[in-house]
PDB file of C-alpha atoms and ligand atoms in Angstrom:
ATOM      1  CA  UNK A   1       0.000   0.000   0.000  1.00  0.00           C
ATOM      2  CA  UNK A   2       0.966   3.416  -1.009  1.00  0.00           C
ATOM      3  CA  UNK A   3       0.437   6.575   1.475  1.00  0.00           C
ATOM      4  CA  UNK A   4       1.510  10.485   0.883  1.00  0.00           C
ATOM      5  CA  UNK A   5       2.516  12.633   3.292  1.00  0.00           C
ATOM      6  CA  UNK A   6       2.518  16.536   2.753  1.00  0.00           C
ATOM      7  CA  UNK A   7       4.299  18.050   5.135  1.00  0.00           C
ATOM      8  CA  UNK A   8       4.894  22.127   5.963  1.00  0.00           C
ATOM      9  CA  UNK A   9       8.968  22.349   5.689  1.00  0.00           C
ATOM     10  CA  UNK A  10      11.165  22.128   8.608  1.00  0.00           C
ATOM     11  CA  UNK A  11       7.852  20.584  10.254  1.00  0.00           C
ATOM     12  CA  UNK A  12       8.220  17.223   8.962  1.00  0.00           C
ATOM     13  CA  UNK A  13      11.442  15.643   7.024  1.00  0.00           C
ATOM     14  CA  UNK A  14      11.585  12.020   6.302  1.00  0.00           C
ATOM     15  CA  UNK A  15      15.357   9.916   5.606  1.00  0.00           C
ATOM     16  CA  UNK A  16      15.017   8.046   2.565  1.00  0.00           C
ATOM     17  CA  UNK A  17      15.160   7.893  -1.655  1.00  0.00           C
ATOM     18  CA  UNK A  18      15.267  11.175  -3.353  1.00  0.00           C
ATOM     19  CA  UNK A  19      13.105  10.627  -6.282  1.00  0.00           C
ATOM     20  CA  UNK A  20      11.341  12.720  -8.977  1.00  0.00           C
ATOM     21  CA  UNK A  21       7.754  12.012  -9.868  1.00  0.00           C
ATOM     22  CA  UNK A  22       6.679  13.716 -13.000  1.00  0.00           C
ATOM     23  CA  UNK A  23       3.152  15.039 -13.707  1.00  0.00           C
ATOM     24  CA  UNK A  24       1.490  17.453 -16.544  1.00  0.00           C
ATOM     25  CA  UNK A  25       1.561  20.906 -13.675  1.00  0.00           C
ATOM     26  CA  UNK A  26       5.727  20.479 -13.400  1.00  0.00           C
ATOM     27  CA  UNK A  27       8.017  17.756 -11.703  1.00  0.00           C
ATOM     28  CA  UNK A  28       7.644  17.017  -8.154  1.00  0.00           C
ATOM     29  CA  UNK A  29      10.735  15.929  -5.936  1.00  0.00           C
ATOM     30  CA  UNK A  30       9.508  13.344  -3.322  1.00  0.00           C
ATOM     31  CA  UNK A  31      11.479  10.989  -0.542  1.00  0.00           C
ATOM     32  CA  UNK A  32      10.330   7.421  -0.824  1.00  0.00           C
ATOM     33  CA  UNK A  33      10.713   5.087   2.174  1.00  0.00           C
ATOM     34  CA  UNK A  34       9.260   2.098   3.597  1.00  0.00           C
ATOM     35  CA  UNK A  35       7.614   1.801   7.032  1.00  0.00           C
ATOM     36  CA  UNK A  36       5.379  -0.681   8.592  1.00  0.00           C
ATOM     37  CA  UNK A  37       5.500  -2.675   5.031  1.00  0.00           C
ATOM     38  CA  UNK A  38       4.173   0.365   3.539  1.00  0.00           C
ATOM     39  CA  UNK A  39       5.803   2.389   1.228  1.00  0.00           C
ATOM     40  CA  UNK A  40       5.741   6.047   2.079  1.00  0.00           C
ATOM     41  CA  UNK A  41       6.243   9.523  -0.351  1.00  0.00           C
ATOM     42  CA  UNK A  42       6.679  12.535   1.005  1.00  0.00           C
ATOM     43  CA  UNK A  43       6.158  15.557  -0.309  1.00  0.00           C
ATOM     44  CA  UNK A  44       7.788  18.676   1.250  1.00  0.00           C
ATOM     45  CA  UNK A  45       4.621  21.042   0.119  1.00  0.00           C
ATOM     46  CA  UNK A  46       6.860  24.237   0.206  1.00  0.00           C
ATOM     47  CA  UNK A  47       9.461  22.655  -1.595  1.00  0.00           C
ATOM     48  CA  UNK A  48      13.061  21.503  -0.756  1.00  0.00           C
ATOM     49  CA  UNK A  49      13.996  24.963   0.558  1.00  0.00           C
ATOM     50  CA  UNK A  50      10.780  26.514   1.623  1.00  0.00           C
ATOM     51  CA  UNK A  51      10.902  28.803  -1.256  1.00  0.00           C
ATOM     52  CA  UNK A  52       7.349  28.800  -2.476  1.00  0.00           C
ATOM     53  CA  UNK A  53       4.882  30.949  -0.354  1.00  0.00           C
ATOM     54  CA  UNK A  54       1.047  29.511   0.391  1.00  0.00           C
ATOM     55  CA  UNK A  55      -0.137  31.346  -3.042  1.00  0.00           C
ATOM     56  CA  UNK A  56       2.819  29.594  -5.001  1.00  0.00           C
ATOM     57  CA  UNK A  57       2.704  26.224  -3.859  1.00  0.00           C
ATOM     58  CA  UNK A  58       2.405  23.788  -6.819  1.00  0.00           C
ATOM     59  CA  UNK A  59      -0.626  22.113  -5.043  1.00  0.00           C
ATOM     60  CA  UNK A  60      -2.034  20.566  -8.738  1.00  0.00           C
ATOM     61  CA  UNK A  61       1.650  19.217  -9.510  1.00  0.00           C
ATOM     62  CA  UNK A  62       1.971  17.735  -5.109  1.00  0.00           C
ATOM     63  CA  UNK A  63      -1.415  15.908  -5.466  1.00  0.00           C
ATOM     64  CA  UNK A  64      -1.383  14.701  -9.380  1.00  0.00           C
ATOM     65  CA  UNK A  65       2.554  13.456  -8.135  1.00  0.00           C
ATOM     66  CA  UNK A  66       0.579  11.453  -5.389  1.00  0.00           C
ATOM     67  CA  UNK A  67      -2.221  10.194  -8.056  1.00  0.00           C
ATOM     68  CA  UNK A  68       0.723   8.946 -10.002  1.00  0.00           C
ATOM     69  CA  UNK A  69       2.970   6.852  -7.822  1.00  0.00           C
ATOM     70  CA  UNK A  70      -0.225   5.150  -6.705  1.00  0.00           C
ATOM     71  CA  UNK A  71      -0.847   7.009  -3.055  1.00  0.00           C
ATOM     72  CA  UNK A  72      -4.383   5.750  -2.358  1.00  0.00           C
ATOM     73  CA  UNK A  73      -4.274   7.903   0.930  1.00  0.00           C
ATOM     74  CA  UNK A  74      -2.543  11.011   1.475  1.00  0.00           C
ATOM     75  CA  UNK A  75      -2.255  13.033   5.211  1.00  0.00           C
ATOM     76  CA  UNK A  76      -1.610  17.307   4.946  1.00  0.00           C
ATOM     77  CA  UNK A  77       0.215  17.955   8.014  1.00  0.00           C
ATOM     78  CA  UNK A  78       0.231  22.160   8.566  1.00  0.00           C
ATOM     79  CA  UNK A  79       0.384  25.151  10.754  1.00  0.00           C
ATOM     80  CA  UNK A  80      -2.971  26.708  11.634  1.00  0.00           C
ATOM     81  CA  UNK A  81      -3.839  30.084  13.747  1.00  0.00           C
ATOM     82  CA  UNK A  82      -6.193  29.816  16.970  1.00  0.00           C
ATOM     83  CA  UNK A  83      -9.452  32.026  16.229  1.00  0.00           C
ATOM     84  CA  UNK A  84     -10.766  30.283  19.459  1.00  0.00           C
ATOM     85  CA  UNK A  85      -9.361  30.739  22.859  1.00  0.00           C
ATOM     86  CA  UNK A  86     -10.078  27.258  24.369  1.00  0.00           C
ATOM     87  CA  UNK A  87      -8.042  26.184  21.307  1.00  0.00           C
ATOM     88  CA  UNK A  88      -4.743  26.420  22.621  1.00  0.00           C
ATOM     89  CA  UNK A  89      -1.286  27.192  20.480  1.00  0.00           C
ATOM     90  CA  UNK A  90       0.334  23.620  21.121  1.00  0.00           C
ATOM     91  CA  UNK A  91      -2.863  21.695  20.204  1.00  0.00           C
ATOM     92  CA  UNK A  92      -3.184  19.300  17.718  1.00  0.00           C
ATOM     93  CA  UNK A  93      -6.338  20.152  15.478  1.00  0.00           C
ATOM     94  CA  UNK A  94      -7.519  18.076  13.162  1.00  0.00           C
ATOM     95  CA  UNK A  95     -10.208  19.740  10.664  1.00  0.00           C
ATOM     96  CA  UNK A  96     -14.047  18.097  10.326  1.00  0.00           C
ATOM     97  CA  UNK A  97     -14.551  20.757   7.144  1.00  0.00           C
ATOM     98  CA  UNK A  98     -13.534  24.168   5.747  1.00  0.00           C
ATOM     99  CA  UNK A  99     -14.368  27.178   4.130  1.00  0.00           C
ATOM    100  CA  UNK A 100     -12.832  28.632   1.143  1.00  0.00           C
ATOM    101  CA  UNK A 101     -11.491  32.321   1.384  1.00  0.00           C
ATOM    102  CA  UNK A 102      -8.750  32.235  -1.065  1.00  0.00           C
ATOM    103  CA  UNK A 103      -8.828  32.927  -5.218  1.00  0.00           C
ATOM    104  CA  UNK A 104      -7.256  29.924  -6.338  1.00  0.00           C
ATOM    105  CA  UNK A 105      -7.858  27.302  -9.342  1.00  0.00           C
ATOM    106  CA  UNK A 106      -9.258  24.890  -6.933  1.00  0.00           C
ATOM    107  CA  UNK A 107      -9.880  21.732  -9.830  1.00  0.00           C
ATOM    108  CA  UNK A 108      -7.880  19.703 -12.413  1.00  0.00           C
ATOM    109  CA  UNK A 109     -10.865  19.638 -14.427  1.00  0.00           C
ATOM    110  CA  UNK A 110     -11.104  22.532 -17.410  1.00  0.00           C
ATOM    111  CA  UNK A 111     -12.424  20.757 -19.851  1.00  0.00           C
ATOM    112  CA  UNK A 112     -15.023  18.070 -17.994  1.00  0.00           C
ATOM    113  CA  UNK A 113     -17.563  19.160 -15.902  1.00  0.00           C
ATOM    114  CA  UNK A 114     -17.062  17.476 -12.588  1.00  0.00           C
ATOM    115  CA  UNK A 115     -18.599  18.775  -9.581  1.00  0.00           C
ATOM    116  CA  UNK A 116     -16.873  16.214  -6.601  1.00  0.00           C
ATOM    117  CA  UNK A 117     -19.442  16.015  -3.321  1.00  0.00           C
ATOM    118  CA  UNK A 118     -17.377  17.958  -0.408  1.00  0.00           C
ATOM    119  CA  UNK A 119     -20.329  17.046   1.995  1.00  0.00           C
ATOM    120  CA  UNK A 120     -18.108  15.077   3.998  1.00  0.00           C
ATOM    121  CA  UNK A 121     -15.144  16.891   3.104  1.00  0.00           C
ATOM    122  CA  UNK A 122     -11.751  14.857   4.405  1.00  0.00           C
ATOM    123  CA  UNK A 123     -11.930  10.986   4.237  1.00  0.00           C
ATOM    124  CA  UNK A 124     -13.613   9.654   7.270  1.00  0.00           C
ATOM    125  CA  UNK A 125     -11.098   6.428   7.338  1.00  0.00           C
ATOM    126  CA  UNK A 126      -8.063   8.183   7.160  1.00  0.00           C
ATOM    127  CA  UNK A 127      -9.495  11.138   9.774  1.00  0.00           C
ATOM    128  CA  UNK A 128     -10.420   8.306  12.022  1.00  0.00           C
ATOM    129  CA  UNK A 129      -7.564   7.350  12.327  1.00  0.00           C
ATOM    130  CA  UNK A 130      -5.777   9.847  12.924  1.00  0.00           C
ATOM    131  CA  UNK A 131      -8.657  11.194  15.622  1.00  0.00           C
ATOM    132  CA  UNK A 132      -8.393   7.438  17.364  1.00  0.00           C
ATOM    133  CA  UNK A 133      -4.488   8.304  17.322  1.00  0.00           C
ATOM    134  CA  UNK A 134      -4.633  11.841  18.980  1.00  0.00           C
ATOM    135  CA  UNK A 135      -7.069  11.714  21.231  1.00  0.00           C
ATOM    136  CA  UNK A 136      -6.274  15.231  22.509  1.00  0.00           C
ATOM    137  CA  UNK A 137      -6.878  17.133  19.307  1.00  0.00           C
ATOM    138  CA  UNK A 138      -9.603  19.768  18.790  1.00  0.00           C
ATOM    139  CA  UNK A 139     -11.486  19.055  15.551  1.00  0.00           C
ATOM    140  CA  UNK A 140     -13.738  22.001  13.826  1.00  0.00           C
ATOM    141  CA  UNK A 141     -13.726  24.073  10.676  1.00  0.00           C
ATOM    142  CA  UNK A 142     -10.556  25.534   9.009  1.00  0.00           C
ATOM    143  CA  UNK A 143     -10.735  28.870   7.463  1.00  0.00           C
ATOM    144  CA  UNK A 144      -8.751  28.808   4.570  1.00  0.00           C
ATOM    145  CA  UNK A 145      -6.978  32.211   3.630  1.00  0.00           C
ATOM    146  CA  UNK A 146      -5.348  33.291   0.658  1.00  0.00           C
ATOM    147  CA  UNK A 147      -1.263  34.624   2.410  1.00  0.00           C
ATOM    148  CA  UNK A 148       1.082  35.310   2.322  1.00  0.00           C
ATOM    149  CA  UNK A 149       0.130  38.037   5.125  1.00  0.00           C
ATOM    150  CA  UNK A 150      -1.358  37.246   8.369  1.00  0.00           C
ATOM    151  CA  UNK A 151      -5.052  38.454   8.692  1.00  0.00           C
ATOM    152  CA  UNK A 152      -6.368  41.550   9.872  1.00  0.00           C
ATOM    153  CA  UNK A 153      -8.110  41.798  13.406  1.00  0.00           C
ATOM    154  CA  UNK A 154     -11.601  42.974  11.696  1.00  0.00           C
ATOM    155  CA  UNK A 155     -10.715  39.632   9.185  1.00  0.00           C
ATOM    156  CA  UNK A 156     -10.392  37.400  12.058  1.00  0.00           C
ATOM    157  CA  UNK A 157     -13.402  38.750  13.766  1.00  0.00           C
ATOM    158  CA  UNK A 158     -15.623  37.864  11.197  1.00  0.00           C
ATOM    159  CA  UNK A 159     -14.217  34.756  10.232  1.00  0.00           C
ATOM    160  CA  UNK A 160     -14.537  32.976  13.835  1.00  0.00           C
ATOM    161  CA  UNK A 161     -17.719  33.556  13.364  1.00  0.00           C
ATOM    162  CA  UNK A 162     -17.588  31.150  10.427  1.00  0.00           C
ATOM    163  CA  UNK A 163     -15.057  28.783  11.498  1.00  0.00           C
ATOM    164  CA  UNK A 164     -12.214  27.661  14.537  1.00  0.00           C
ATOM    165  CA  UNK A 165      -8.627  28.328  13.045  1.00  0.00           C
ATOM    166  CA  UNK A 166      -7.334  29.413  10.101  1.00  0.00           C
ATOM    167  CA  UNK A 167      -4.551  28.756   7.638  1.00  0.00           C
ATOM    168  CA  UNK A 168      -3.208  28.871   4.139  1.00  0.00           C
ATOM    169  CA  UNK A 169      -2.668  25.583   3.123  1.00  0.00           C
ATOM    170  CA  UNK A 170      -5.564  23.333   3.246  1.00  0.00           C
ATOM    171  CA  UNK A 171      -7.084  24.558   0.065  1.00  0.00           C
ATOM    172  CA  UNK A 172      -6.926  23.505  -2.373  1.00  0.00           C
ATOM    173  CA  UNK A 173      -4.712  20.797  -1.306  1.00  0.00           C
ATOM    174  CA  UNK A 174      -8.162  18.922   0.000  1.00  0.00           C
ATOM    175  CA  UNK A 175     -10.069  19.839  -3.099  1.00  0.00           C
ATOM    176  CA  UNK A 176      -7.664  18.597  -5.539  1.00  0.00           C
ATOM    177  CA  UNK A 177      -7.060  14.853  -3.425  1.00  0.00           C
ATOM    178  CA  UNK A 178     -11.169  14.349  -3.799  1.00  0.00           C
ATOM    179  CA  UNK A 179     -10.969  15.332  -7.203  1.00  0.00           C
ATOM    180  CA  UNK A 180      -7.901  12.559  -8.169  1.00  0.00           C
ATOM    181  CA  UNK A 181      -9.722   9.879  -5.691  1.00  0.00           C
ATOM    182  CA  UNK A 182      -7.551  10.018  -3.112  1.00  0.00           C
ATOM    183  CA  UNK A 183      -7.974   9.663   0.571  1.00  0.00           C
ATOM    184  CA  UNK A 184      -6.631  12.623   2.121  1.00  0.00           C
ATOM    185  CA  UNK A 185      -7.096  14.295   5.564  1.00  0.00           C
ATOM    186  CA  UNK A 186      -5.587  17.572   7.417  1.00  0.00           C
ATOM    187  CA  UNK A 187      -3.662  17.049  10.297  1.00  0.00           C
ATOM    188  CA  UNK A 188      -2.650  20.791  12.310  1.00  0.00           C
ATOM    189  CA  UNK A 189      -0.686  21.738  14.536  1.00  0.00           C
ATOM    190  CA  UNK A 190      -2.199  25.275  16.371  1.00  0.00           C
ATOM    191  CA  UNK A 191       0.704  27.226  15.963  1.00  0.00           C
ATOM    192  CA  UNK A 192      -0.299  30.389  17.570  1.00  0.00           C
ATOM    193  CA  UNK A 193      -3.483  32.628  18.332  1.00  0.00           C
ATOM    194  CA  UNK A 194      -4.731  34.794  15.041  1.00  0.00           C
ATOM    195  CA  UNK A 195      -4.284  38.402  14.925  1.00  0.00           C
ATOM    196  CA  UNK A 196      -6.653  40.060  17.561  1.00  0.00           C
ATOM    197  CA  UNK A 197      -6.731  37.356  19.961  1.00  0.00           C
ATOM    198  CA  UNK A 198      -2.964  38.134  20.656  1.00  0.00           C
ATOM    199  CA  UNK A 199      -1.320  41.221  20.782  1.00  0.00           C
ATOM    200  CA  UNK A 200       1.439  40.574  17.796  1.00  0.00           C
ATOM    201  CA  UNK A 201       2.141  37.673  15.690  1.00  0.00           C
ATOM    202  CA  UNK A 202       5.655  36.792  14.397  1.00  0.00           C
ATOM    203  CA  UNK A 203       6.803  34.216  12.150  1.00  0.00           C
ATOM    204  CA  UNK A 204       9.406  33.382  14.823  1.00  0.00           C
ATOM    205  CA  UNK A 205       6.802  32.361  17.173  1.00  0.00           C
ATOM    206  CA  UNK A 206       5.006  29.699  14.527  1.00  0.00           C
ATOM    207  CA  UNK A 207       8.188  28.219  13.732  1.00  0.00           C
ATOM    208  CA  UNK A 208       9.319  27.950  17.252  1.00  0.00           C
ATOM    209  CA  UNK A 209       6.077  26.137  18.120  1.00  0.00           C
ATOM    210  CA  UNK A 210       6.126  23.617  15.365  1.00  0.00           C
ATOM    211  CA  UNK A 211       9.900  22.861  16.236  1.00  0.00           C
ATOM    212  CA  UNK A 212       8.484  22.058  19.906  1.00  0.00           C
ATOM    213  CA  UNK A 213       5.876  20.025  18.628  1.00  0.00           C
ATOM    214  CA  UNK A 214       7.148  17.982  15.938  1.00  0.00           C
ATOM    215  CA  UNK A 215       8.016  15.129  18.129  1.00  0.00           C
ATOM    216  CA  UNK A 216       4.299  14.875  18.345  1.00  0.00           C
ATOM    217  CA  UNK A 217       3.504  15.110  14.936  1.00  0.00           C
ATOM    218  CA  UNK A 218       5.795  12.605  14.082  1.00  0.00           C
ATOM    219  CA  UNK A 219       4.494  10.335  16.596  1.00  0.00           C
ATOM    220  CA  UNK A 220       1.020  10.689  14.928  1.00  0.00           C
ATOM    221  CA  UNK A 221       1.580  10.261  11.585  1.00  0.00           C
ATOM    222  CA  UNK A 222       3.885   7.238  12.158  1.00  0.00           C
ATOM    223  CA  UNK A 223       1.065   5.351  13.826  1.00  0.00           C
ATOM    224  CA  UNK A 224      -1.044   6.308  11.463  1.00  0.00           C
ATOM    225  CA  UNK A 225       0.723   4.803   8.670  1.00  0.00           C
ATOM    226  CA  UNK A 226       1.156   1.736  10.728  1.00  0.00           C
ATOM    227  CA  UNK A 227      -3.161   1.774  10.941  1.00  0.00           C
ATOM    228  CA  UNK A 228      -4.678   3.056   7.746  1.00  0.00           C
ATOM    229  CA  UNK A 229      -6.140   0.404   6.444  1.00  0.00           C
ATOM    230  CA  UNK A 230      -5.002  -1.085   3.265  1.00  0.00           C
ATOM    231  CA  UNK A 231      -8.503  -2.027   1.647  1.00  0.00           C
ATOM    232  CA  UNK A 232     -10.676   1.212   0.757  1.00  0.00           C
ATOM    233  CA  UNK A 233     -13.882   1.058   2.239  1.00  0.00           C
ATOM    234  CA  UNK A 234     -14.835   4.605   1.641  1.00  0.00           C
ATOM    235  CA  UNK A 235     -16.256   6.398  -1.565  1.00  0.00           C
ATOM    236  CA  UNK A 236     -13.346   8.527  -1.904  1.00  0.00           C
ATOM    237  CA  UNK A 237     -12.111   7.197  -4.991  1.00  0.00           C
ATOM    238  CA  UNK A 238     -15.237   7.395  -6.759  1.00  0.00           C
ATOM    239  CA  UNK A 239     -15.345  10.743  -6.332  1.00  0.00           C
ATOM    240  CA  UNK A 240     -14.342  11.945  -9.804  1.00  0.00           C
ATOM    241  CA  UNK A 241     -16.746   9.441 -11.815  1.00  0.00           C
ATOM    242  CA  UNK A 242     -19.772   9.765  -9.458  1.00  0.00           C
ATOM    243  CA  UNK A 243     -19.152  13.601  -9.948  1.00  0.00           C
ATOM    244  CA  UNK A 244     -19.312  13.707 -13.856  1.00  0.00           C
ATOM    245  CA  UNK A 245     -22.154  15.449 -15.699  1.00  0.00           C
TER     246      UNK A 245
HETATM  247  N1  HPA B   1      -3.074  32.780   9.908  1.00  0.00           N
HETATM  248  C1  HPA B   1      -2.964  32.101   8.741  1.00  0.00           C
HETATM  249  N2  HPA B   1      -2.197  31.049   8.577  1.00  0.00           N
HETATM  250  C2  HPA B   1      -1.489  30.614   9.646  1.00  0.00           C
HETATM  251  C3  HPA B   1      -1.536  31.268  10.885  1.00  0.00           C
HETATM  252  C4  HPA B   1      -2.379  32.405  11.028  1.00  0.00           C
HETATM  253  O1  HPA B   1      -2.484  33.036  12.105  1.00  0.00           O
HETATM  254  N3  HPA B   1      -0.717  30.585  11.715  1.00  0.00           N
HETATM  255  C5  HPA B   1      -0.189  29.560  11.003  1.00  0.00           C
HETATM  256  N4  HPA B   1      -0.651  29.577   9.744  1.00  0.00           N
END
């Protein structure tokens, strides 16, 4: 069985084969290993050196690279912001659905109509998992924001009154898995509170936090490879064909 990871750099690194998976949106570089009999791709989603901001990630060329080697389940590991106070920087948060704030291409399909159901919008199997796994995480609804900036205060207050934390990542990272068939869910790590529940937000703070917490993240996501289950019992791979016009 094949499983993708997407990790934020620095969060996340994996040891193993340097390989290059090619798709139509631009070649992806991806480190292949084998754990638990499984064998593993990850993708670093901001590239080898962090380069690419949220708005320049390659997220068509990450996911069709995980279509193509065969990942049949794929988990987004990223940094969120707090819009909730009893949702602590240092939690784990793992997302039950989103809303869409950004302005980008979120489908492979220009040419097809295909309208993929986003009722349920991360795979239940793999998020059970990784919920049965963490049993401390906060689940609720992810904002998704366009970056590369922080939000404003007035933003924030008027979108946690749509949703629980908020980040750049998630879309259309989520979108684009449905719309290949692939199993995918978001895992977070609450990397600080969002603008107006703190009094200033630096980028020095987020990345201290995630180096803190990746012990824990890596903890997660290896027993979760170890326990998502090889045969497919959810509809995620139908997706695209029960989604045609
Ligand atoms: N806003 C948007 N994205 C983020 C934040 C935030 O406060 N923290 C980590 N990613």
């Amino acid at each position: 069985m094949k499983i993708g990871i997407i990790g934020g750099t620095g969060f996340y690194e994996m040891e193993g084969e340097e390989i290059e998976i090619e798709t139509k949106y631009g070649n992806v570089t991806a480190i292949h290993l084998k754990k638990w009999q499984r064998d593993i791709f990850f993708i670093a989603r901001h590239g080898k050196a962090h380069a690419k901001p949220a708005h320049m990630v390659n997220y068509h060329a990450n996911i069709m690279a995980m279509k193509n080697i065969g990942a049949s389940a794929v988990m987004g590991i990223s940094t969120v912001g707090s819009m909730k106070k009893n949702i602590r920087p240092g939690s784990i948060f793992i997302p039950s659905d989103f809303i869409d704030f950004t302005k980008r291409k979120t489908t492979f399909y220009d040419d097809v109509a295909i309208h993929v159901d986003l009722s349920q919008p991360f795979c239940p199997v793999v998020r059970g998992v990784l919920l049965g796994i963490a049993k401390n995480a906060k689940e609720g609804i992810y904002v998704a924001t366009e970056g590369p900036r922080l939000e404003t205060k007035a933003e924030i207050a008027m979108l946690k009154k749509f949703g629980d934390v908020v980040g750049m990542t998630l879309v259309p990272e989520a979108v684009l898995a449905r719309e290949a068939g692939i199993c995918y869910a978001s895992l977070c790590l609450v990397s600080n509170y969002a603008a107006g529940l703190q009094e200033r937000l630096s980028i020095e703070e987020i990345k201290e936090m995630y180096r803190k917490r990746k012990p824990i993240i890596e903890k997660i996501v290896n027993e979760a490879i170890k326990k998502i289950p090889a045969r497919r019992k959810c509809r995620c791979k139908y997706a695209p064909i029960e989604g045609k016009l």
